Tab-separated table of C-alpha atoms and ligand atoms in Angstrom:
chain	number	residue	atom	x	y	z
G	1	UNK	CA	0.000	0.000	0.000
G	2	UNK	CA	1.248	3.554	-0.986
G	3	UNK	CA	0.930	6.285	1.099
G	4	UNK	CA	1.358	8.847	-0.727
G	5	UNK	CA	-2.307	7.701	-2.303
G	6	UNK	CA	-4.140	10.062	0.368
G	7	UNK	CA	-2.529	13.132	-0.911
G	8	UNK	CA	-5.228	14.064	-3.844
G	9	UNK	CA	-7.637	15.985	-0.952
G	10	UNK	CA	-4.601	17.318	0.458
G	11	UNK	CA	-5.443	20.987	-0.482
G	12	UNK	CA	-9.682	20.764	0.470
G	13	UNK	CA	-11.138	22.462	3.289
G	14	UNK	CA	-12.840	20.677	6.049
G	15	UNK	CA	-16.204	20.411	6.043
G	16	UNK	CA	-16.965	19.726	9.179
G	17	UNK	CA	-15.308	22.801	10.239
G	18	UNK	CA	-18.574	24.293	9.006
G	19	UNK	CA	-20.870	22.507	11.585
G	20	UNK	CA	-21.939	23.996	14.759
G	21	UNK	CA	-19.657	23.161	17.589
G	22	UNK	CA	-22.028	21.541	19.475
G	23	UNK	CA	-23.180	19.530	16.748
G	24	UNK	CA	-19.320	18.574	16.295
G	25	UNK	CA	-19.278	17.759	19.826
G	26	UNK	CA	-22.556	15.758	20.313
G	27	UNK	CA	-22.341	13.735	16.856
G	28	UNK	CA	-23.408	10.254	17.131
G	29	UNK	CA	-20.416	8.241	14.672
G	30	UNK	CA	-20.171	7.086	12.087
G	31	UNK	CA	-22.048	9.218	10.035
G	32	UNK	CA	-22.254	9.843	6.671
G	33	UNK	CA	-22.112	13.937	5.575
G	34	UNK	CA	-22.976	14.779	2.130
G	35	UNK	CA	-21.948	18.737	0.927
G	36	UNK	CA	-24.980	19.846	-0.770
G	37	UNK	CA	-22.809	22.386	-1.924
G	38	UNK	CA	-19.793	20.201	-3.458
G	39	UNK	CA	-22.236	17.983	-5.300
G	40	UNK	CA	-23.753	21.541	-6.631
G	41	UNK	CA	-20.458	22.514	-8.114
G	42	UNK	CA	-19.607	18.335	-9.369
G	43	UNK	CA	-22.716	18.231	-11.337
G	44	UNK	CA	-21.694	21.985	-12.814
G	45	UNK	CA	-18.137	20.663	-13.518
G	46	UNK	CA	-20.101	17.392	-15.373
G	47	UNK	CA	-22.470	19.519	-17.280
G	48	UNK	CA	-19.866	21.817	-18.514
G	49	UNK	CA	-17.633	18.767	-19.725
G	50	UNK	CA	-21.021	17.956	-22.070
G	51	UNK	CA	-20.994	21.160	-23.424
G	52	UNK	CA	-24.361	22.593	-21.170
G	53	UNK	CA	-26.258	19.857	-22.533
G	54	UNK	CA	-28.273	17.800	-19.396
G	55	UNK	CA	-30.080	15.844	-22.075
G	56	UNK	CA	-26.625	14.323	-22.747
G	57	UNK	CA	-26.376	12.748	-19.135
G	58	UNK	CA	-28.038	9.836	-17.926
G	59	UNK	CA	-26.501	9.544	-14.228
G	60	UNK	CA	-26.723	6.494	-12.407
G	61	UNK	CA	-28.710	7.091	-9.471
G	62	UNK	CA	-26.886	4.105	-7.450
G	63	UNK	CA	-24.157	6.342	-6.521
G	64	UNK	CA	-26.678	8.937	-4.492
G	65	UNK	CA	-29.787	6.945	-3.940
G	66	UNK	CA	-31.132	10.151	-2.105
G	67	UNK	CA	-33.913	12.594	-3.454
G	68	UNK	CA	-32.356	15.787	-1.807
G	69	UNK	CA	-29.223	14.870	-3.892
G	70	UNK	CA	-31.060	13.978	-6.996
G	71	UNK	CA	-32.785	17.743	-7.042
G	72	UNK	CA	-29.735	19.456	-7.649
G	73	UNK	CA	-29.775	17.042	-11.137
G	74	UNK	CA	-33.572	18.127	-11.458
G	75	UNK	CA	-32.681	21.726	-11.117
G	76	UNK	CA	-29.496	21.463	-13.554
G	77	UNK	CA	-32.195	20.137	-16.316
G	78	UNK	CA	-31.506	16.183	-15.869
G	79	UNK	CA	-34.395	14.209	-16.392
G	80	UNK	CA	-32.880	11.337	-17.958
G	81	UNK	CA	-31.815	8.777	-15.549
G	82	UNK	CA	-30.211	5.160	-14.593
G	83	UNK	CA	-31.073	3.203	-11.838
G	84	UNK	CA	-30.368	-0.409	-10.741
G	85	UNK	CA	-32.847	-1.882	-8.087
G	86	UNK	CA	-36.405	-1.930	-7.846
G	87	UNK	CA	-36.033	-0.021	-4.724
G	88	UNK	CA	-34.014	2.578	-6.691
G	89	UNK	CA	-36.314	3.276	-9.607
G	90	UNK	CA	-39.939	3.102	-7.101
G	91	UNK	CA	-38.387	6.331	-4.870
G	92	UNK	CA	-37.369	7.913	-8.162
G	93	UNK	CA	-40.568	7.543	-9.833
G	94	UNK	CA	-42.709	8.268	-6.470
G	95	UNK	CA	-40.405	11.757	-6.390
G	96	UNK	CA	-40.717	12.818	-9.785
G	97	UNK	CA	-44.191	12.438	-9.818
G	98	UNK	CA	-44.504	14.349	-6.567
G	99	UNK	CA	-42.191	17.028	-8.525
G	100	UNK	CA	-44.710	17.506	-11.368
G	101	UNK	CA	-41.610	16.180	-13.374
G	102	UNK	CA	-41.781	13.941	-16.129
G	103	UNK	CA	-38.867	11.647	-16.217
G	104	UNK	CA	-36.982	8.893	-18.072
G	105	UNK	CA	-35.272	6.313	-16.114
G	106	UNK	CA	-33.581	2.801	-17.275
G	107	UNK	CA	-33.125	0.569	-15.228
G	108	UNK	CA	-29.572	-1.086	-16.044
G	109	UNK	CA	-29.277	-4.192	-14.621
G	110	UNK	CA	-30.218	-7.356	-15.811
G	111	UNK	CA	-33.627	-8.451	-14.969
G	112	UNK	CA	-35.148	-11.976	-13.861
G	113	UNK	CA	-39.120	-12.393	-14.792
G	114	UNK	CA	-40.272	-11.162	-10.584
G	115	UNK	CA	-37.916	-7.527	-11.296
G	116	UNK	CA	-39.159	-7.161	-14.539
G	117	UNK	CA	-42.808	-7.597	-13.146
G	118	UNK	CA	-42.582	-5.082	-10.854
G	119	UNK	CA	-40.720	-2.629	-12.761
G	120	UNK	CA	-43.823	-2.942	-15.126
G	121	UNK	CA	-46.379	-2.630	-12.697
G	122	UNK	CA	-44.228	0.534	-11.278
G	123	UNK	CA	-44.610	2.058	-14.646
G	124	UNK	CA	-47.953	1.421	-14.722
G	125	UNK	CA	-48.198	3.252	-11.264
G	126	UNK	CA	-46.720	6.105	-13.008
G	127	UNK	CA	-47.809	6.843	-16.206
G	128	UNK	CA	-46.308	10.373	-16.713
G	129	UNK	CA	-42.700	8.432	-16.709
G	130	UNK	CA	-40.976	6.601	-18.828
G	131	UNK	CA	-39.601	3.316	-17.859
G	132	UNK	CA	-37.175	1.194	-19.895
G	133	UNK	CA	-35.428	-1.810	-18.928
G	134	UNK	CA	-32.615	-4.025	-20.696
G	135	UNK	CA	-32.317	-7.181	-22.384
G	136	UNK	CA	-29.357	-9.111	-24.309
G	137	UNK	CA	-32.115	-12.136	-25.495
G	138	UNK	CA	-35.124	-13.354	-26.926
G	139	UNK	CA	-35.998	-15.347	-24.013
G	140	UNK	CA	-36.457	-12.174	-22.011
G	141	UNK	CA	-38.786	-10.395	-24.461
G	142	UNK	CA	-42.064	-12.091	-22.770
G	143	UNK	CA	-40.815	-11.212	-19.223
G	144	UNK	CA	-40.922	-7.660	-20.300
G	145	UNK	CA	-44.607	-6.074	-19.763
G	146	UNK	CA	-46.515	-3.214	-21.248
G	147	UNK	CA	-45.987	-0.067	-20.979
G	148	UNK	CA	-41.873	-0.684	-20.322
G	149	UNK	CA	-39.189	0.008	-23.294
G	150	UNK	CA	-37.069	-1.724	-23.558
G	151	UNK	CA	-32.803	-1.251	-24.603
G	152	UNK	CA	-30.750	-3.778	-25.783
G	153	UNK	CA	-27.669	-4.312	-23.272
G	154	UNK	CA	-24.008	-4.758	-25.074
G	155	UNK	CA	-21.088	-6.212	-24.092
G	156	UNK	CA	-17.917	-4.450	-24.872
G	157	UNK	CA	-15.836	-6.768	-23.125
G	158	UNK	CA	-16.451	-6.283	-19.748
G	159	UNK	CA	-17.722	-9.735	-19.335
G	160	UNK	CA	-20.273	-8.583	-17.042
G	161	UNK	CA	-24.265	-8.620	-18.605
G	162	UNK	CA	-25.204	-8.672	-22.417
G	163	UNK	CA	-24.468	-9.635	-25.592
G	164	UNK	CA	-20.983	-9.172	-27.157
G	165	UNK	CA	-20.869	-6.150	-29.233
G	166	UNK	CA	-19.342	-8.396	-31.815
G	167	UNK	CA	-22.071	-10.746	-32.602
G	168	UNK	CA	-24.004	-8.292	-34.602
G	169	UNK	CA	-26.431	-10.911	-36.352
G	170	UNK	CA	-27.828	-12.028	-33.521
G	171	UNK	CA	-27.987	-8.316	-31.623
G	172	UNK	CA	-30.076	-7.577	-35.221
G	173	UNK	CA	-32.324	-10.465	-34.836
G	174	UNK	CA	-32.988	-9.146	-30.917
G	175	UNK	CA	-33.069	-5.726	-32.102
G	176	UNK	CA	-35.882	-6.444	-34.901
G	177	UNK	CA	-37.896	-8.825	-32.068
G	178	UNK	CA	-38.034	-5.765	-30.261
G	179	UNK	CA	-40.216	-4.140	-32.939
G	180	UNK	CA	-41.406	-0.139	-31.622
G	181	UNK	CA	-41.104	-1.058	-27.912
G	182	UNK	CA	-37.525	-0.523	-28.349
G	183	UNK	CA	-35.769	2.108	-27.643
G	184	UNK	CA	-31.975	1.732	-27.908
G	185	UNK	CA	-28.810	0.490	-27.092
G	186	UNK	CA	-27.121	0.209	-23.531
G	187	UNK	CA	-22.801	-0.418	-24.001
G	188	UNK	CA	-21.254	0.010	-20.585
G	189	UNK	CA	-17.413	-0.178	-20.966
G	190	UNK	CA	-16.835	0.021	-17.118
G	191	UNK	CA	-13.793	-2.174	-17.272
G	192	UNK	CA	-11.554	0.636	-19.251
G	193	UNK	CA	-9.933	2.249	-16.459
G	194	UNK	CA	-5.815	2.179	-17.451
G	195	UNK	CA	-4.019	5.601	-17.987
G	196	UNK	CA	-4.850	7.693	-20.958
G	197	UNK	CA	-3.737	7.413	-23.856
G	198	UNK	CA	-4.211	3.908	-23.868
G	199	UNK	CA	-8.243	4.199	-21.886
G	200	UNK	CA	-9.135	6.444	-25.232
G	201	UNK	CA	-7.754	4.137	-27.466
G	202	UNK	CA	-9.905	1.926	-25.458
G	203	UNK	CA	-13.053	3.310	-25.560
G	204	UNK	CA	-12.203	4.273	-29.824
G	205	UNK	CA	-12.425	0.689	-30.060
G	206	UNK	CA	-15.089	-0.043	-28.085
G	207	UNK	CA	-17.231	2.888	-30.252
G	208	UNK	CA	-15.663	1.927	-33.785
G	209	UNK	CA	-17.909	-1.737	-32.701
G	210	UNK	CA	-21.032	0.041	-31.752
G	211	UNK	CA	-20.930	2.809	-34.745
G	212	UNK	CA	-20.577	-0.668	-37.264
G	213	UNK	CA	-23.453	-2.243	-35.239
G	214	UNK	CA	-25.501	1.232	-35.977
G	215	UNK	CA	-24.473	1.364	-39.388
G	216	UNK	CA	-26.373	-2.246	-39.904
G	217	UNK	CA	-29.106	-0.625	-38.056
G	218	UNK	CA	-29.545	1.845	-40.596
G	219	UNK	CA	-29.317	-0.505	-43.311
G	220	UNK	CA	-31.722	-3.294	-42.193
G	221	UNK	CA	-34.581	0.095	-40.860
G	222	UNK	CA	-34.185	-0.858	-37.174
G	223	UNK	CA	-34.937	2.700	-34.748
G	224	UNK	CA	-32.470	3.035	-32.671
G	225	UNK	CA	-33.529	5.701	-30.304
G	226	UNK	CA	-30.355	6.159	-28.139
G	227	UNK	CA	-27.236	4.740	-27.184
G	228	UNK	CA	-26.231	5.030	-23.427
G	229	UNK	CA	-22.526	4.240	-22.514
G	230	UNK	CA	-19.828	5.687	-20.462
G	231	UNK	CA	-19.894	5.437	-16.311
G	232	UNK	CA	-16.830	8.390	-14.441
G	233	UNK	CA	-13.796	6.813	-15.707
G	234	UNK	CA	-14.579	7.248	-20.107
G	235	UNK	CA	-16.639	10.748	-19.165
G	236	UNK	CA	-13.538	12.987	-19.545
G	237	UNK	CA	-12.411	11.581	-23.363
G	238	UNK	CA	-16.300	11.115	-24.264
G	239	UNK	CA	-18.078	13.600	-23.594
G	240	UNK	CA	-15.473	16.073	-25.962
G	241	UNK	CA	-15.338	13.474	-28.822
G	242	UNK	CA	-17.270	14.048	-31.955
G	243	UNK	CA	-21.026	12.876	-31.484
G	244	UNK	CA	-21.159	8.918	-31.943
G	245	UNK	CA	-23.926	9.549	-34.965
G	246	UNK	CA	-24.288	13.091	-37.198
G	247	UNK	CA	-26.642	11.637	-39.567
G	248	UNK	CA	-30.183	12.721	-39.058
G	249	UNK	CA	-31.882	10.418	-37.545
G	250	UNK	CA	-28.725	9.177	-35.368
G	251	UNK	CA	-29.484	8.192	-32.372
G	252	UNK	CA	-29.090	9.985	-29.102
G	253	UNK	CA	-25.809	9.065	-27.352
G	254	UNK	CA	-26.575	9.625	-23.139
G	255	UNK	CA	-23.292	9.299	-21.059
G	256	UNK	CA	-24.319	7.636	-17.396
G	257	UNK	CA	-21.725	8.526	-15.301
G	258	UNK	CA	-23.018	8.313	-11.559
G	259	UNK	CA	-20.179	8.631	-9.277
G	260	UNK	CA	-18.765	12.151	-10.591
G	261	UNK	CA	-21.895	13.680	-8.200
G	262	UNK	CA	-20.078	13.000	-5.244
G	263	UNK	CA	-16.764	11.895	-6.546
G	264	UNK	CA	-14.590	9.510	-4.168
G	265	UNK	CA	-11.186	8.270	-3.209
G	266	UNK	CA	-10.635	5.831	-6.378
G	267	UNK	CA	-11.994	8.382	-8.626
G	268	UNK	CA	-9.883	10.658	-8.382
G	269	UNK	CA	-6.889	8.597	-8.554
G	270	UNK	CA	-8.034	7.281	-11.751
G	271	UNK	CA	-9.694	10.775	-13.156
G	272	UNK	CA	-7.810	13.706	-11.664
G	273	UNK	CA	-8.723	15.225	-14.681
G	274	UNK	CA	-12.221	15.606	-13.848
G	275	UNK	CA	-11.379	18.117	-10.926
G	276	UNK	CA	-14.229	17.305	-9.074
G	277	UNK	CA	-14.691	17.359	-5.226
G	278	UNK	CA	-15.294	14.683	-1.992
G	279	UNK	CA	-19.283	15.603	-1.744
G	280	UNK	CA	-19.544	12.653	0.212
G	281	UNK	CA	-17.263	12.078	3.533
G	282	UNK	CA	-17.850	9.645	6.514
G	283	UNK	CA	-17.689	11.541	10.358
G	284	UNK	CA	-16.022	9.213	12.493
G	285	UNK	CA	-14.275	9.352	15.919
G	286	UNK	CA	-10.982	8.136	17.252
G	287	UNK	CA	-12.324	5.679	19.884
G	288	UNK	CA	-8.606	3.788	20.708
G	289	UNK	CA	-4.916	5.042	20.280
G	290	UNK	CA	-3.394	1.427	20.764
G	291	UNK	CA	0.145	2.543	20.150
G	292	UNK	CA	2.261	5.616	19.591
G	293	UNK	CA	1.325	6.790	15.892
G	294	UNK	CA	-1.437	4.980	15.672
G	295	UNK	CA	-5.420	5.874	16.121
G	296	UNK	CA	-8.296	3.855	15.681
G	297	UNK	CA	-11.777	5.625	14.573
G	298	UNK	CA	-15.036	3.934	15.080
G	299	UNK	CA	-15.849	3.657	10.994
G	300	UNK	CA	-15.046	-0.140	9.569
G	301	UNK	CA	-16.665	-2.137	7.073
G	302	UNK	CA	-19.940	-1.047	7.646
G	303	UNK	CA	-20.047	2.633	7.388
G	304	UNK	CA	-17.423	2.648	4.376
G	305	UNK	CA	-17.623	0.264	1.575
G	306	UNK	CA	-14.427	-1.727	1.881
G	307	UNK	CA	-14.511	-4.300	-1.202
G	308	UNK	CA	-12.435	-1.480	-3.467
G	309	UNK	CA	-9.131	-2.655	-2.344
G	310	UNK	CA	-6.874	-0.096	0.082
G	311	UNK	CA	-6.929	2.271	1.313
G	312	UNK	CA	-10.708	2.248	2.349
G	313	UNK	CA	-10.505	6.124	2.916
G	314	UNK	CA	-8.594	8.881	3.024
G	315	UNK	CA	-8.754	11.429	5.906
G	316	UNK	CA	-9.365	14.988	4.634
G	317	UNK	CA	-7.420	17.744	6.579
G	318	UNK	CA	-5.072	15.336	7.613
G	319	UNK	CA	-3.338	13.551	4.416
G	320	UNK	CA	-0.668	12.122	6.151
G	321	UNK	CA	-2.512	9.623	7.496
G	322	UNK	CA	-2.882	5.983	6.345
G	323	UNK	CA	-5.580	3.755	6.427
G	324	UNK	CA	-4.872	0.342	7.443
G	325	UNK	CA	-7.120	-3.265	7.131
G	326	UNK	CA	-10.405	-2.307	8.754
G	327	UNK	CA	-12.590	-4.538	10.547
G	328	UNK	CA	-16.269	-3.979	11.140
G	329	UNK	CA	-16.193	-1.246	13.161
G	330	UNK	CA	-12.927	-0.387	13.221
G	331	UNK	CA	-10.394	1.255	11.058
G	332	UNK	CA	-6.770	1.830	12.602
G	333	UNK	CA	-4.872	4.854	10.791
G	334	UNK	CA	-1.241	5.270	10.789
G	335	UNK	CA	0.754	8.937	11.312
G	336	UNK	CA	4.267	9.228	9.910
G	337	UNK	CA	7.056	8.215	12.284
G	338	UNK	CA	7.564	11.640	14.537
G	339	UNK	CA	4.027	12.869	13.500
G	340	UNK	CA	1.319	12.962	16.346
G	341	UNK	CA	-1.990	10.913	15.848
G	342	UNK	CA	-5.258	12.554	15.962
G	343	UNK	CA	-6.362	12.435	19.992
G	344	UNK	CA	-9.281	10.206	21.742
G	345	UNK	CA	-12.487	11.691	21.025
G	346	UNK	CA	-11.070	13.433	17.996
G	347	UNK	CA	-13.592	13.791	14.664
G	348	UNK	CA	-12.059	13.026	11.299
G	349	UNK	CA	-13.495	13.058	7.996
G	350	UNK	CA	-13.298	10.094	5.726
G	351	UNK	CA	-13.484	10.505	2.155
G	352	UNK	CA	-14.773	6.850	1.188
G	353	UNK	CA	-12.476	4.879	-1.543
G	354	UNK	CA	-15.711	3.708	-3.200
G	355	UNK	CA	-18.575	6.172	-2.277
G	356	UNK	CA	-21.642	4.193	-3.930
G	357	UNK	CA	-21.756	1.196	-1.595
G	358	UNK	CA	-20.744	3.361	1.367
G	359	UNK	CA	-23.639	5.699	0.915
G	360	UNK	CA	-25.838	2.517	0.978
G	361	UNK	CA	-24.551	1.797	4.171
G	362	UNK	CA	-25.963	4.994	5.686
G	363	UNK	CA	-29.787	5.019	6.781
G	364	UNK	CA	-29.509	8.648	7.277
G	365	UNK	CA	-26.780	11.497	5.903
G	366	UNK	CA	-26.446	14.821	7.657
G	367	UNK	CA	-26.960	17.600	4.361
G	368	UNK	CA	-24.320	20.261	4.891
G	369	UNK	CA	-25.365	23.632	2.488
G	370	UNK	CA	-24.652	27.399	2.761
G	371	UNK	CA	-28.248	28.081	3.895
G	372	UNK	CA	-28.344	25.573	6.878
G	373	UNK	CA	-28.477	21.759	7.693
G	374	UNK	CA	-30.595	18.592	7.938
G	375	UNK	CA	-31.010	15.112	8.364
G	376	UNK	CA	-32.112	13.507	5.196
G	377	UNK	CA	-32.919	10.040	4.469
G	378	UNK	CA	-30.819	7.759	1.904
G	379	UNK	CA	-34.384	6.837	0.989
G	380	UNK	CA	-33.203	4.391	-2.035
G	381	UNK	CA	-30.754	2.198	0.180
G	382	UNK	CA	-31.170	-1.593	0.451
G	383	UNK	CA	-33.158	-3.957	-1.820
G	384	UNK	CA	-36.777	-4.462	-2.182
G	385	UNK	CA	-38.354	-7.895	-0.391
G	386	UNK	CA	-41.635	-9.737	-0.849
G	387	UNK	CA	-42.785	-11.415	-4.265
G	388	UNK	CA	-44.003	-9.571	-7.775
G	389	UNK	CA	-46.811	-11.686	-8.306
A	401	PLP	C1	-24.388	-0.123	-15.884
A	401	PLP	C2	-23.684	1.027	-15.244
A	401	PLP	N1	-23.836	2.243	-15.769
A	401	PLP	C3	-23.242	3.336	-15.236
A	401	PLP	C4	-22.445	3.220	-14.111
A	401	PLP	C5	-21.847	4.464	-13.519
A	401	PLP	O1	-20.491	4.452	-13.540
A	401	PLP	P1	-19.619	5.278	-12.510
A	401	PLP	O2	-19.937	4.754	-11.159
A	401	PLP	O3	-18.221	4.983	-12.941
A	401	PLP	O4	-19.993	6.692	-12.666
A	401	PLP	C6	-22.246	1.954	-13.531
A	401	PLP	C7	-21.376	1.785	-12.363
A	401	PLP	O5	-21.174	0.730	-11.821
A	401	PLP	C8	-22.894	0.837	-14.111
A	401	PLP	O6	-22.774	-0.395	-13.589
């Protein structure tokens, strides 16, 4: 493990310098803070990357899975948008409708016959949305129910859900089964994460396939409404490439990048170039100082997602320090030989490695903005439970 890995935050202010004392003194921890203000300015950074465009972004909503986050995409223009559970995509719905806002949301994972029932009767509950979901084969088409869409999921190599991108003559035969419920193409190329050049070289590849497969489309009459690709780490080359289609009657190409909203640990070691900020930090508190140099704050495994490899966080304010193995509760950081460790009782803020699963730790996260604070719940956590019938 390499230390010097905590140093990206090095020059970001605290946030929880900006909390009342005594709500810095009375804190129950760990708790997860989310900077209404920092996602404010990530989802400016994203928008300006796309040219001003919102109807180019389709952000995964996994990464935030909290209304009071997903207005600040609502008030930016946004109304295209990715989910992956059930759970996700019934909040959503239930909030845009409450909103007077019509939405578009796909769900993007792959479906068995009880989660494609009840994203169809969901849709049905909300007929001012519009609900797609995904399949890669015929088999699936009778599992999917009036009124959903449906897209037709690609894979680009990730070896992960859908069909390869290669086999064309049978995507064509799925595509033309599809007939006018579909509505286009889902290619997530998540695994391209190496250093540029080589990631754009990548991702050229990985279009070159899908601009062929559209180029059959064309040629055999098949729709295709819009292409959706690109999660946080092919956003920077993407979205200032030349549009995937000119012709008229190209499709619409929708980049779904989800964790650039509250940005995280691994993200920006992978895409400093985004320049986007920690929206997202776990509060926790030193509870043990078991040996000279060495602290241990009450946030393990199950306030910060810890299946990203290590470091599981990086402690803003404070970039010398190292993470070390958590446990469940526990995660023991290490100051520099000659440095002083934080004190008992301390509060530190964590900036998560991998901020999606750690928000879905959180029942609750405490919404830091200019004009005040409040509790707000991380309403689209968990899974649903029961039977579609
Ligand atoms: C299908 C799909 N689309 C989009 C995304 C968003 O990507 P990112 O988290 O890199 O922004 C993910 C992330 O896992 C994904 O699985």
């Amino acid at each position: 493990m390499d230390g010097t890995v905590q140093a990206p935050f090095a020059g970001v202010a605290s946030r929880a310098a900006r909390l009342p004392a005594e709500l810095r003194a009375t804190l129950l921890t760990p708790a997860l803070l989310i900077d209404l203000d920092a996602v404010r300015r990530n989802v400016a950074r994203v928008l300006a990357l796309l040219g001003g465009a919102p109807e180019r972004w389709r952000p995964h909503l996994k990464t935030t899975k909290c209304p009071a986050v997903w207005a600040v995409l609502v008030e930016q223009g946004v109304r295209h948008f990715k989910v992956a559970t059930t759970r996700e995509l019934e909040v959503l719905l239930t909030w845009l409708e409450d909103r007077g806002v019509a939405g578009d949301v796909l769900v993007a994972q792959g479906l068995g016959p009880p989660a494609a029932r009840r994203c169809a009767q969901l849709a049905r509950a909300h007929p001012r949305q519009q609900v797609s979901v995904m399949v890669e084969d015929l088999e699936q088409l009778p599992w999917v129910e009036e009124p959903l869409g449906l897209f037709v999921d690609l894979d680009p190599g990730m070896g992960r859900t859908g069909r390869a991108l290669a086999e064309r003559a049978r995507t064509l035969e799925l595509l033309r089964a599809a007939g006018l419920r579909l509505r286009g193409l889902h290619c997530y190329e998540g695994h391209l994460h190496g250093p540029f050049p080589g990631r754009a070289a990548a991702l050229e590849a990985c279009f070159g396939e899908l601009l062929a497969l559209l180029a059959d489309c064309a040629a055999g009459d098949i729709a295709v409404g819009e292409v959706v690709s690109s999660g946080t780490p092919a956003l920077h080359h993407v979205a200032r490439r030349a549009p995937l289609a000119r012709a008229p009657g190209a499709p619409r190409h929708r980049l779904s990048a989800g964790t650039v909203v509250l940005h995280d640990l691994r993200s920006e070691q992978e895409n400093p170039e985004l320049g986007l900020e920690p929206a997202a930090l776990v509060l926790a508190r030193v509870v043990s100082a078991p040996r000279a140099g060495r602290c241990t704050v009450d946030a393990g495994s199950k306030a910060l997602a810890a299946e990203a490899g290590e470091p599981i966080a990086a402690v803003l304010g404070r970039p010398e320090l190292v993470a070390a193995t958590c446990s469940e509760e526990h995660l023991p950081l290490d100051a520099p030989p000659g440095a002083p460790a934080p004190g008992l009782g301390e509060l530190l803020e964590l900036v998560p490695r991998h901020v999606c699963p750690t928000v879905n730790l959180h029942e609750r996260a405490l919404l830091l903005e200019e004009r005040g604070l409040r509790w707000v719940e991380i309403a689209a956590r968990a899974h649903d439970w029961g039977c579609a019938p």
